[in-house]
Amino acid sequence: MSSSENQPLYAAREPIFPRRVKGFYRNLKWWVMAVTLGIYYLTPWIRWDRGPNLPDQAVLIDMAHRRFYFFWIEIWPHEFYFVAGLLIMAGLGLFLFTSALGRVWCGYTCPQTVWTDLFILVERWIEGDRNARVRLWNADWSLRKARLRITKWTVWLLISLATGGAWVFYFADAPTLAVSLATFSAPPIAWATIGVLTATTFVFGGFMREQVCNYMCPWPRIQATMMDPETLTVAYREWRGEPRGKRRIEGAGDCIDCMACVNVCPAGIDIRDGQQMECITCALCIDACDDVMDRIGKPRGLIDYLALSDQEEEAKGKPAKKLWQHVFRFRTILYTTMWAAIGVGLVFALFIRADIEMTVAPVRNPTFVTLSDGTVRNIYDIRLLNKHGEDRTFRLSLTSDEILRIELEGTSQRTIVVPANETFLQRVYVSARPIDPASSIDRVDLRFWVEDEASGERAYKDAIFNGRVPQ
């Protein structure tokens, strides 16, 4: 039996204890964490007045009424193309940033990164910095170790509970739901959602951490197609750092093999080994290395944001390309153009959409009905949509090259009162008398019109009238 047959398919996780580091990129990550978490936790509580018949929550996904509200924007189910467009823009934005700056999304704004950073911060506050946490991990269980572990896990659980709780507020009125949760009268779906998100946040941010990125997220495997030698990413200037060593001897490189870059890495990798799938481009190794270079009197930038193409030029003593030459190239310009075009298209579609809409569904079983006096009748179901915040009176009419008459079921009038922000289904009869040519023509084009009597706004839909074809 070969030795390969005895090897396990999955390697047990080696715990990683990132060391505290100070510097520009660490401060940038703190700011990003504060802004993103602030947006996530506070957004459901922002109020936005839309009128007496509409919710006043600024951002709300109203599943019951199949509506999405975002400040002054209201998206209906049939307008899902707006959401699809935003998702496409998000994907193109991810492609753009990756092609320009590597996995900058993963390193700074990915939810897994943000919450993991927060959990590590709590861990450091309670258990100490890297060396203290390593000693605690290797120590036998004691009352002190149990106390520190329970305290840390309790804080993690509270953060996870707040995370799951904040998410459900996006799907219902936040103050009302908060009262329901406090009085234990909230619907089961709310408790189930909070429970699932609490558990996943607790496990992913507290225990799995980099494993979520390495094993569960597809992006590390896709990113290679988005990057090229001109992409700026975190890298080690090997030509300057090698040969490395702690002893300062003639001809030695600037790297003193202090392992600072490894000790601060949340993925536990050594950036000096080159580009690796596990690297999330968080740049903490840059801060750590720059601090060491300052202390030993060497220039900063041994580890830095740089393009692989610059490595070869710098090794030959040539200057690197300017930053804008890496950022503005054909690929990034193409992504930016596509992203902007979709954005402009969505904004244009948002401003030209009507506040009233209609759909027409012919009832084709049977195709037409012949009345006792020989009149040919077609039946249509017309669905009217009133996007206004108040009830509106709509007037229905039709136009055609032939003589046709329109009647509304249940009323002798041609007007309908449609409730605010609702759809209304109206059955409509279109008739042609025996003396009218339309009664004996197979297909007659017609157009239904709906007019808002208050604003004068109109909408139309084309349809077909089927007559009785003479045998």
Short mmCIF file of C-alpha atoms in Angstrom, two decimals:
data_model
loop_
_atom_site.label_atom_id
_atom_site.label_comp_id
_atom_site.label_asym_id
_atom_site.label_seq_id
_atom_site.Cartn_x
_atom_site.Cartn_y
_atom_site.Cartn_z
CA MET A 1 0.00 0.00 0.00
CA SER A 2 1.45 3.37 -1.01
CA SER A 3 1.96 6.11 1.56
CA SER A 4 -0.35 8.42 -0.39
CA GLU A 5 -3.29 6.16 0.37
CA ASN A 6 -2.83 6.79 4.08
CA GLN A 7 -2.80 10.55 3.79
CA PRO A 8 -5.94 12.33 5.06
CA LEU A 9 -8.06 14.23 2.59
CA TYR A 10 -8.53 17.13 4.98
CA ALA A 11 -5.85 18.76 7.13
CA ALA A 12 -6.92 19.82 10.60
CA ARG A 13 -6.93 23.58 11.08
CA GLU A 14 -3.81 25.07 12.57
CA PRO A 15 -4.88 27.89 14.91
CA ILE A 16 -3.68 31.34 13.86
CA PHE A 17 -2.98 34.08 16.40
CA PRO A 18 -2.36 37.34 14.54
CA ARG A 19 -0.18 39.84 16.36
CA ARG A 20 -1.31 43.41 16.89
CA VAL A 21 0.14 45.86 14.38
CA LYS A 22 -0.04 49.60 13.84
CA GLY A 23 0.21 51.51 10.61
CA PHE A 24 -1.64 53.10 7.71
CA TYR A 25 -3.36 49.96 6.43
CA ARG A 26 -4.36 48.81 9.91
CA ASN A 27 -5.94 52.21 10.55
CA LEU A 28 -7.67 52.04 7.17
CA LYS A 29 -9.15 48.67 8.12
CA TRP A 30 -10.40 50.10 11.43
CA TRP A 31 -12.18 52.91 9.55
CA VAL A 32 -13.68 50.53 7.02
CA MET A 33 -14.89 48.27 9.85
CA ALA A 34 -16.48 51.18 11.70
CA VAL A 35 -18.23 52.52 8.58
CA THR A 36 -19.50 49.17 7.28
CA LEU A 37 -20.72 47.93 10.67
CA GLY A 38 -22.31 51.31 11.34
CA ILE A 39 -24.19 51.14 8.03
CA TYR A 40 -25.29 47.57 8.68
CA TYR A 41 -26.54 48.07 12.25
CA LEU A 42 -28.04 51.58 11.92
CA THR A 43 -29.66 51.62 8.46
CA PRO A 44 -32.93 49.85 9.48
CA TRP A 45 -33.58 52.59 12.03
CA ILE A 46 -33.44 55.48 9.56
CA ARG A 47 -36.90 56.93 8.87
CA TRP A 48 -38.15 58.23 5.52
CA ASP A 49 -41.59 59.84 5.08
CA ARG A 50 -43.39 58.43 2.02
CA GLY A 51 -46.93 59.42 2.93
CA PRO A 52 -49.73 58.05 5.10
CA ASN A 53 -50.21 54.74 3.27
CA LEU A 54 -46.56 53.67 2.96
CA PRO A 55 -43.92 52.46 5.44
CA ASP A 56 -41.60 55.12 6.81
CA GLN A 57 -38.51 52.90 7.04
CA ALA A 58 -35.79 54.19 4.70
CA VAL A 59 -34.57 50.73 3.63
CA LEU A 60 -37.14 47.94 3.76
CA ILE A 61 -37.62 44.63 1.97
CA ASP A 62 -41.37 44.18 2.30
CA MET A 63 -41.88 40.50 1.48
CA ALA A 64 -45.58 40.55 2.41
CA HIS A 65 -46.39 43.19 -0.20
CA ARG A 66 -43.54 42.19 -2.52
CA ARG A 67 -41.95 45.59 -2.45
CA PHE A 68 -38.43 46.94 -1.91
CA TYR A 69 -37.98 50.45 -0.54
CA PHE A 70 -34.70 52.36 -0.64
CA PHE A 71 -35.19 55.92 0.55
CA TRP A 72 -37.17 57.61 -2.29
CA ILE A 73 -36.95 54.57 -4.60
CA GLU A 74 -39.69 51.93 -4.63
CA ILE A 75 -39.12 48.70 -6.55
CA TRP A 76 -42.07 46.50 -7.49
CA PRO A 77 -41.86 42.76 -8.32
CA HIS A 78 -42.09 43.31 -12.07
CA GLU A 79 -39.20 45.80 -11.81
CA PHE A 80 -36.71 43.21 -10.62
CA TYR A 81 -34.46 44.23 -13.50
CA PHE A 82 -33.32 47.10 -11.25
CA VAL A 83 -32.06 44.58 -8.68
CA ALA A 84 -30.51 42.47 -11.44
CA GLY A 85 -28.76 45.57 -12.77
CA LEU A 86 -27.38 46.39 -9.32
CA LEU A 87 -26.08 42.84 -8.95
CA ILE A 88 -24.37 43.09 -12.33
CA MET A 89 -22.84 46.40 -11.29
CA ALA A 90 -21.61 44.81 -8.06
CA GLY A 91 -20.00 41.99 -10.04
CA LEU A 92 -18.34 44.38 -12.47
CA GLY A 93 -17.16 46.51 -9.55
CA LEU A 94 -15.58 43.43 -7.99
CA PHE A 95 -13.88 42.61 -11.30
CA LEU A 96 -12.65 46.21 -11.58
CA PHE A 97 -11.14 46.41 -8.11
CA THR A 98 -9.58 42.96 -8.40
CA SER A 99 -7.95 43.70 -11.75
CA ALA A 100 -6.60 47.00 -10.38
CA LEU A 101 -5.74 46.18 -6.74
CA GLY A 102 -6.03 42.43 -6.29
CA ARG A 103 -8.29 41.06 -3.56
CA VAL A 104 -8.85 44.46 -1.99
CA TRP A 105 -12.54 43.59 -1.44
CA CYS A 106 -11.56 40.50 0.53
CA GLY A 107 -9.01 42.36 2.62
CA TYR A 108 -11.15 45.31 3.65
CA THR A 109 -14.90 45.07 3.05
CA CYS A 110 -15.88 41.41 2.81
CA PRO A 111 -18.30 40.64 5.70
CA GLN A 112 -16.22 37.60 6.66
CA THR A 113 -13.14 39.82 6.98
CA VAL A 114 -14.95 42.59 8.87
CA TRP A 115 -16.53 40.30 11.47
CA THR A 116 -13.37 38.20 11.82
CA ASP A 117 -11.41 41.39 12.50
CA LEU A 118 -13.97 42.34 15.14
CA PHE A 119 -13.79 38.91 16.76
CA ILE A 120 -9.98 39.00 16.81
CA LEU A 121 -10.14 42.45 18.42
CA VAL A 122 -12.36 41.05 21.18
CA GLU A 123 -10.05 38.06 21.56
CA ARG A 124 -7.04 40.35 21.95
CA TRP A 125 -8.82 42.51 24.54
CA ILE A 126 -9.72 39.52 26.68
CA GLU A 127 -6.81 37.10 26.22
CA GLY A 128 -3.94 39.42 25.30
CA ASP A 129 -1.74 39.77 22.24
CA ARG A 130 -0.28 36.95 20.16
CA ASN A 131 2.21 35.50 22.66
CA ALA A 132 -0.33 35.49 25.49
CA ARG A 133 -2.91 33.77 23.29
CA VAL A 134 -0.41 31.15 22.14
CA ARG A 135 0.52 30.37 25.75
CA LEU A 136 -3.15 30.18 26.73
CA TRP A 137 -3.89 27.83 23.82
CA ASN A 138 -1.07 25.47 24.80
CA ALA A 139 -1.82 25.61 28.53
CA ASP A 140 -3.83 22.94 30.30
CA TRP A 141 -7.40 23.73 31.23
CA SER A 142 -7.65 25.76 34.41
CA LEU A 143 -10.12 28.09 36.09
CA ARG A 144 -8.42 31.10 34.49
CA LYS A 145 -8.46 29.58 31.00
CA ALA A 146 -12.12 28.61 31.35
CA ARG A 147 -13.00 32.11 32.57
CA LEU A 148 -11.23 33.80 29.65
CA ARG A 149 -12.74 31.39 27.12
CA ILE A 150 -16.28 31.79 28.45
CA THR A 151 -15.94 35.58 28.56
CA LYS A 152 -14.67 35.68 24.98
CA TRP A 153 -17.33 33.32 23.68
CA THR A 154 -20.05 35.31 25.47
CA VAL A 155 -18.97 38.56 23.80
CA TRP A 156 -18.74 36.78 20.44
CA LEU A 157 -22.25 35.41 20.94
CA LEU A 158 -23.62 38.88 21.76
CA ILE A 159 -22.03 40.29 18.60
CA SER A 160 -23.46 37.40 16.58
CA LEU A 161 -26.89 37.92 18.11
CA ALA A 162 -26.76 41.62 17.20
CA THR A 163 -25.75 40.63 13.68
CA GLY A 164 -28.68 38.27 13.20
CA GLY A 165 -31.04 40.68 14.92
CA ALA A 166 -30.02 43.58 12.69
CA TRP A 167 -30.63 41.52 9.55
CA VAL A 168 -34.30 40.79 10.29
CA PHE A 169 -34.95 44.51 10.81
CA TYR A 170 -34.46 45.00 7.07
CA PHE A 171 -37.57 42.86 6.43
CA ALA A 172 -40.03 44.50 8.83
CA ASP A 173 -40.59 47.80 10.59
CA ALA A 174 -37.61 47.92 12.94
CA PRO A 175 -39.22 49.52 16.04
CA THR A 176 -42.30 47.31 15.80
CA LEU A 177 -40.25 44.15 15.35
CA ALA A 178 -37.93 45.14 18.18
CA VAL A 179 -40.90 45.37 20.54
CA SER A 180 -42.16 41.98 19.30
CA LEU A 181 -38.76 40.41 19.93
CA ALA A 182 -38.52 41.96 23.39
CA THR A 183 -41.96 40.64 24.32
CA PHE A 184 -41.32 37.24 22.66
CA SER A 185 -44.29 37.73 20.31
CA ALA A 186 -42.30 37.93 17.06
CA PRO A 187 -43.19 35.46 14.28
CA PRO A 188 -41.27 32.15 14.16
CA ILE A 189 -39.51 33.11 10.91
CA ALA A 190 -37.86 36.04 12.69
CA TRP A 191 -36.53 33.83 15.48
CA ALA A 192 -35.36 31.21 12.99
CA THR A 193 -33.50 33.79 10.90
CA ILE A 194 -31.85 35.32 13.95
CA GLY A 195 -30.86 31.86 15.16
CA VAL A 196 -29.28 30.81 11.85
CA LEU A 197 -27.37 34.08 11.38
CA THR A 198 -26.24 34.11 15.00
CA ALA A 199 -24.87 30.58 14.70
CA THR A 200 -23.13 31.16 11.37
CA THR A 201 -21.57 34.46 12.50
CA PHE A 202 -20.36 32.87 15.73
CA VAL A 203 -18.82 29.86 13.98
CA PHE A 204 -17.46 31.59 10.88
CA GLY A 205 -15.99 34.62 12.64
CA GLY A 206 -14.84 32.89 15.80
CA PHE A 207 -13.63 29.45 14.77
CA MET A 208 -13.42 28.96 11.01
CA ARG A 209 -12.10 32.37 9.99
CA GLU A 210 -9.60 31.85 7.14
CA GLN A 211 -11.13 28.45 6.36
CA VAL A 212 -14.25 30.18 5.08
CA CYS A 213 -12.07 31.99 2.54
CA ASN A 214 -9.95 28.95 1.65
CA TYR A 215 -12.64 26.26 1.42
CA MET A 216 -16.07 27.90 1.13
CA CYS A 217 -15.58 31.05 -0.93
CA PRO A 218 -15.11 30.62 -4.70
CA TRP A 219 -13.48 34.01 -5.22
CA PRO A 220 -9.87 32.98 -4.37
CA ARG A 221 -10.03 30.53 -7.25
CA ILE A 222 -11.65 33.00 -9.65
CA GLN A 223 -9.39 35.95 -8.89
CA ALA A 224 -6.56 34.61 -11.04
CA THR A 225 -8.60 35.32 -14.17
CA MET A 226 -9.11 38.93 -13.05
CA MET A 227 -5.43 39.64 -12.34
CA ASP A 228 -2.43 40.06 -14.62
CA PRO A 229 1.21 41.16 -14.20
CA GLU A 230 0.06 44.81 -14.12
CA THR A 231 -2.27 44.32 -11.14
CA LEU A 232 -1.16 46.05 -7.95
CA THR A 233 -1.15 43.58 -5.09
CA VAL A 234 0.73 42.92 -1.87
CA ALA A 235 4.10 41.38 -2.70
CA TYR A 236 7.63 40.94 -1.36
CA ARG A 237 10.59 42.57 -3.12
CA GLU A 238 12.69 39.45 -3.25
CA TRP A 239 15.50 41.11 -5.16
CA ARG A 240 15.96 43.50 -2.24
CA GLY A 241 15.29 41.19 0.71
CA GLU A 242 17.36 38.11 -0.24
CA PRO A 243 19.44 36.56 1.07
CA ARG A 244 17.65 37.03 4.34
CA GLY A 245 19.04 36.47 7.81
CA LYS A 246 19.21 37.87 11.30
CA ARG A 247 22.96 38.43 11.13
CA ARG A 248 24.00 41.56 9.27
CA ILE A 249 26.77 40.32 7.00
CA GLU A 250 28.21 41.72 3.79
CA GLY A 251 25.89 41.17 0.83
CA ALA A 252 22.85 40.23 2.94
CA GLY A 253 19.40 41.45 1.95
CA ASP A 254 17.18 43.82 3.92
CA CYS A 255 14.98 41.01 5.29
CA ILE A 256 16.18 40.00 8.74
CA ASP A 257 13.80 37.01 8.89
CA CYS A 258 12.01 38.44 11.93
CA MET A 259 8.72 36.75 10.94
CA ALA A 260 6.78 39.95 11.71
CA CYS A 261 4.94 39.71 8.38
CA VAL A 262 3.88 36.14 9.17
CA ASN A 263 2.86 36.85 12.75
CA VAL A 264 0.40 39.60 11.79
CA CYS A 265 -1.16 37.74 8.85
CA PRO A 266 -4.79 36.66 9.56
CA ALA A 267 -4.38 33.87 6.98
CA GLY A 268 -1.13 32.60 8.55
CA ILE A 269 0.86 32.69 5.29
CA ASP A 270 4.36 33.94 4.49
CA ILE A 271 4.10 36.62 1.80
CA ARG A 272 7.79 36.08 1.04
CA ASP A 273 6.87 32.77 -0.60
CA GLY A 274 5.18 34.68 -3.45
CA GLN A 275 1.56 35.00 -4.56
CA GLN A 276 -0.74 32.57 -2.75
CA MET A 277 -4.43 31.79 -2.98
CA GLU A 278 -4.86 32.34 0.77
CA CYS A 279 -3.65 35.97 0.67
CA ILE A 280 -6.57 38.39 1.06
CA THR A 281 -4.46 41.51 0.35
CA CYS A 282 -5.20 43.07 3.74
CA ALA A 283 -1.71 44.70 3.73
CA LEU A 284 -1.09 44.19 7.46
CA CYS A 285 2.24 42.61 6.54
CA ILE A 286 3.21 45.93 4.92
CA ASP A 287 2.64 47.78 8.21
CA ALA A 288 4.60 45.16 10.15
CA CYS A 289 7.53 45.16 7.73
CA ASP A 290 7.67 48.95 7.46
CA ASP A 291 7.88 49.16 11.26
CA VAL A 292 10.84 46.76 11.27
CA MET A 293 12.56 48.63 8.42
CA ASP A 294 12.23 51.88 10.39
CA ARG A 295 13.86 50.29 13.43
CA ILE A 296 16.84 48.85 11.57
CA GLY A 297 17.36 51.96 9.46
CA LYS A 298 16.34 50.50 6.11
CA PRO A 299 13.96 52.11 3.57
CA ARG A 300 10.32 51.11 3.70
CA GLY A 301 8.65 49.08 0.97
CA LEU A 302 10.31 45.68 1.31
CA ILE A 303 6.72 44.41 1.32
CA ASP A 304 4.43 46.74 -0.56
CA TYR A 305 1.62 47.12 -3.07
CA LEU A 306 3.38 46.50 -6.37
CA ALA A 307 2.86 44.87 -9.75
CA LEU A 308 4.73 41.72 -10.70
CA SER A 309 5.89 43.45 -13.87
CA ASP A 310 7.62 46.10 -11.74
CA GLN A 311 9.56 43.44 -9.85
CA GLU A 312 11.57 42.56 -12.90
CA GLU A 313 12.22 46.20 -13.80
CA GLU A 314 13.21 47.19 -10.27
CA ALA A 315 15.56 44.20 -10.00
CA LYS A 316 17.38 45.59 -13.03
CA GLY A 317 17.64 49.00 -11.40
CA LYS A 318 14.96 50.59 -13.56
CA PRO A 319 12.16 52.76 -12.11
CA ALA A 320 8.72 51.25 -11.62
CA LYS A 321 5.74 52.42 -13.62
CA LYS A 322 3.63 55.21 -12.23
CA LEU A 323 0.55 54.23 -10.24
CA TRP A 324 -1.92 55.55 -12.83
CA GLN A 325 -0.31 53.39 -15.53
CA HIS A 326 -1.21 50.28 -13.56
CA VAL A 327 -4.70 51.43 -12.64
CA PHE A 328 -5.75 52.90 -15.99
CA ARG A 329 -5.26 50.21 -18.60
CA PHE A 330 -7.54 48.57 -21.15
CA ARG A 331 -9.07 46.00 -18.80
CA THR A 332 -9.90 48.45 -16.01
CA ILE A 333 -11.19 51.07 -18.45
CA LEU A 334 -13.43 48.43 -20.07
CA TYR A 335 -14.86 47.38 -16.69
CA THR A 336 -15.38 51.02 -15.69
CA THR A 337 -17.15 51.81 -18.96
CA MET A 338 -19.47 48.80 -18.62
CA TRP A 339 -20.15 49.60 -14.98
CA ALA A 340 -20.95 53.24 -15.76
CA ALA A 341 -23.14 52.33 -18.76
CA ILE A 342 -25.30 49.99 -16.67
CA GLY A 343 -25.52 52.60 -13.91
CA VAL A 344 -26.61 55.33 -16.31
CA GLY A 345 -29.14 52.95 -17.87
CA LEU A 346 -30.66 52.12 -14.48
CA VAL A 347 -30.89 55.77 -13.49
CA PHE A 348 -32.51 56.62 -16.83
CA ALA A 349 -35.01 53.75 -16.45
CA LEU A 350 -35.76 54.88 -12.90
CA PHE A 351 -36.67 58.41 -13.97
CA ILE A 352 -38.76 57.49 -17.01
CA ARG A 353 -40.87 54.79 -15.41
CA ALA A 354 -44.55 55.60 -15.10
CA ASP A 355 -46.55 55.83 -11.88
CA ILE A 356 -49.39 53.86 -13.48
CA GLU A 357 -49.02 50.62 -15.38
CA MET A 358 -51.32 48.08 -16.96
CA THR A 359 -51.14 44.53 -18.27
CA VAL A 360 -53.68 42.92 -20.59
CA ALA A 361 -54.40 39.18 -20.62
CA PRO A 362 -56.95 38.01 -23.21
CA VAL A 363 -59.33 35.29 -22.04
CA ARG A 364 -59.03 32.74 -24.88
CA ASN A 365 -61.28 29.96 -23.70
CA PRO A 366 -63.21 30.48 -25.92
CA THR A 367 -61.51 32.95 -28.26
CA PHE A 368 -64.75 34.90 -28.72
CA VAL A 369 -68.39 34.65 -27.71
CA THR A 370 -71.36 35.25 -30.04
CA LEU A 371 -74.32 36.82 -28.23
CA SER A 372 -77.99 36.19 -29.11
CA ASP A 373 -78.17 39.31 -31.28
CA GLY A 374 -75.08 38.28 -33.25
CA THR A 375 -72.65 40.59 -31.39
CA VAL A 376 -69.10 39.18 -31.15
CA ARG A 377 -67.51 39.67 -27.74
CA ASN A 378 -63.88 39.23 -26.59
CA ILE A 379 -62.97 39.14 -22.92
CA TYR A 380 -59.80 40.60 -21.37
CA ASP A 381 -58.41 40.71 -17.84
CA ILE A 382 -56.71 44.07 -17.29
CA ARG A 383 -54.49 44.51 -14.26
CA LEU A 384 -53.99 48.14 -13.23
CA LEU A 385 -51.12 49.25 -11.01
CA ASN A 386 -51.30 52.45 -8.98
CA LYS A 387 -47.85 53.46 -7.66
CA HIS A 388 -49.13 56.64 -6.04
CA GLY A 389 -49.46 56.96 -2.28
CA GLU A 390 -53.18 57.73 -2.56
CA ASP A 391 -56.25 56.23 -4.22
CA ARG A 392 -56.58 57.25 -7.86
CA THR A 393 -59.45 57.12 -10.37
CA PHE A 394 -58.42 55.54 -13.66
CA ARG A 395 -60.40 55.82 -16.92
CA LEU A 396 -60.25 52.95 -19.42
CA SER A 397 -60.73 53.35 -23.15
CA LEU A 398 -59.61 51.80 -26.41
CA THR A 399 -58.63 52.88 -29.89
CA SER A 400 -58.75 50.87 -33.11
CA ASP A 401 -59.10 51.31 -36.84
CA GLU A 402 -62.40 49.43 -36.61
CA ILE A 403 -65.53 50.17 -34.58
CA LEU A 404 -65.33 48.43 -31.19
CA ARG A 405 -67.18 49.01 -27.92
CA ILE A 406 -65.75 48.59 -24.43
CA GLU A 407 -67.62 47.63 -21.24
CA LEU A 408 -66.35 47.09 -17.70
CA GLU A 409 -67.67 44.22 -15.62
CA GLY A 410 -69.61 45.32 -12.54
CA THR A 411 -70.08 48.95 -13.56
CA SER A 412 -71.74 50.99 -16.24
CA GLN A 413 -68.94 53.54 -16.04
CA ARG A 414 -65.51 53.39 -17.61
CA THR A 415 -63.72 54.57 -14.48
CA ILE A 416 -62.15 52.49 -11.72
CA VAL A 417 -60.85 53.55 -8.31
CA VAL A 418 -57.53 51.79 -7.70
CA PRO A 419 -56.27 51.82 -4.09
CA ALA A 420 -52.93 53.42 -3.26
CA ASN A 421 -49.89 51.27 -4.00
CA GLU A 422 -52.05 48.37 -5.08
CA THR A 423 -52.93 46.41 -8.19
CA PHE A 424 -56.51 46.02 -9.31
CA LEU A 425 -57.86 43.31 -11.63
CA GLN A 426 -60.69 44.42 -13.90
CA ARG A 427 -62.50 42.23 -16.43
CA VAL A 428 -63.26 44.08 -19.65
CA TYR A 429 -65.58 43.16 -22.55
CA VAL A 430 -64.87 44.38 -26.08
CA SER A 431 -67.71 43.90 -28.58
CA ALA A 432 -68.37 44.30 -32.29
CA ARG A 433 -71.99 44.47 -33.54
CA PRO A 434 -73.03 42.26 -36.48
CA ILE A 435 -73.04 45.31 -38.75
CA ASP A 436 -69.49 46.27 -37.73
CA PRO A 437 -66.70 44.93 -39.99
CA ALA A 438 -64.67 43.84 -36.95
CA SER A 439 -67.22 41.12 -36.16
CA SER A 440 -66.28 39.21 -39.30
CA ILE A 441 -62.52 39.88 -39.35
CA ASP A 442 -60.15 37.27 -37.90
CA ARG A 443 -57.76 39.72 -36.23
CA VAL A 444 -58.23 43.39 -35.45
CA ASP A 445 -55.52 45.42 -33.73
CA LEU A 446 -56.61 47.54 -30.80
CA ARG A 447 -54.98 49.53 -28.06
CA PHE A 448 -56.21 49.81 -24.47
CA TRP A 449 -55.61 53.13 -22.74
CA VAL A 450 -55.68 53.96 -19.03
CA GLU A 451 -55.64 57.57 -17.84
CA ASP A 452 -55.14 58.94 -14.34
CA GLU A 453 -57.91 61.53 -14.04
CA ALA A 454 -56.01 63.45 -11.36
CA SER A 455 -52.67 63.85 -13.14
CA GLY A 456 -53.58 63.13 -16.75
CA GLU A 457 -50.84 60.51 -16.97
CA ARG A 458 -51.61 57.76 -19.49
CA ALA A 459 -50.42 54.25 -20.29
CA TYR A 460 -51.39 51.79 -23.01
CA LYS A 461 -51.14 48.16 -24.08
CA ASP A 462 -51.76 46.65 -27.50
CA ALA A 463 -54.07 43.66 -27.98
CA ILE A 464 -55.92 41.66 -30.62
CA PHE A 465 -59.69 41.38 -31.19
CA ASN A 466 -60.84 38.11 -32.77
CA GLY A 467 -63.97 38.18 -34.91
CA ARG A 468 -66.16 35.46 -36.38
CA VAL A 469 -64.68 34.43 -39.72
CA PRO A 470 -67.45 33.65 -42.29
CA GLN A 471 -67.45 30.06 -43.51
#
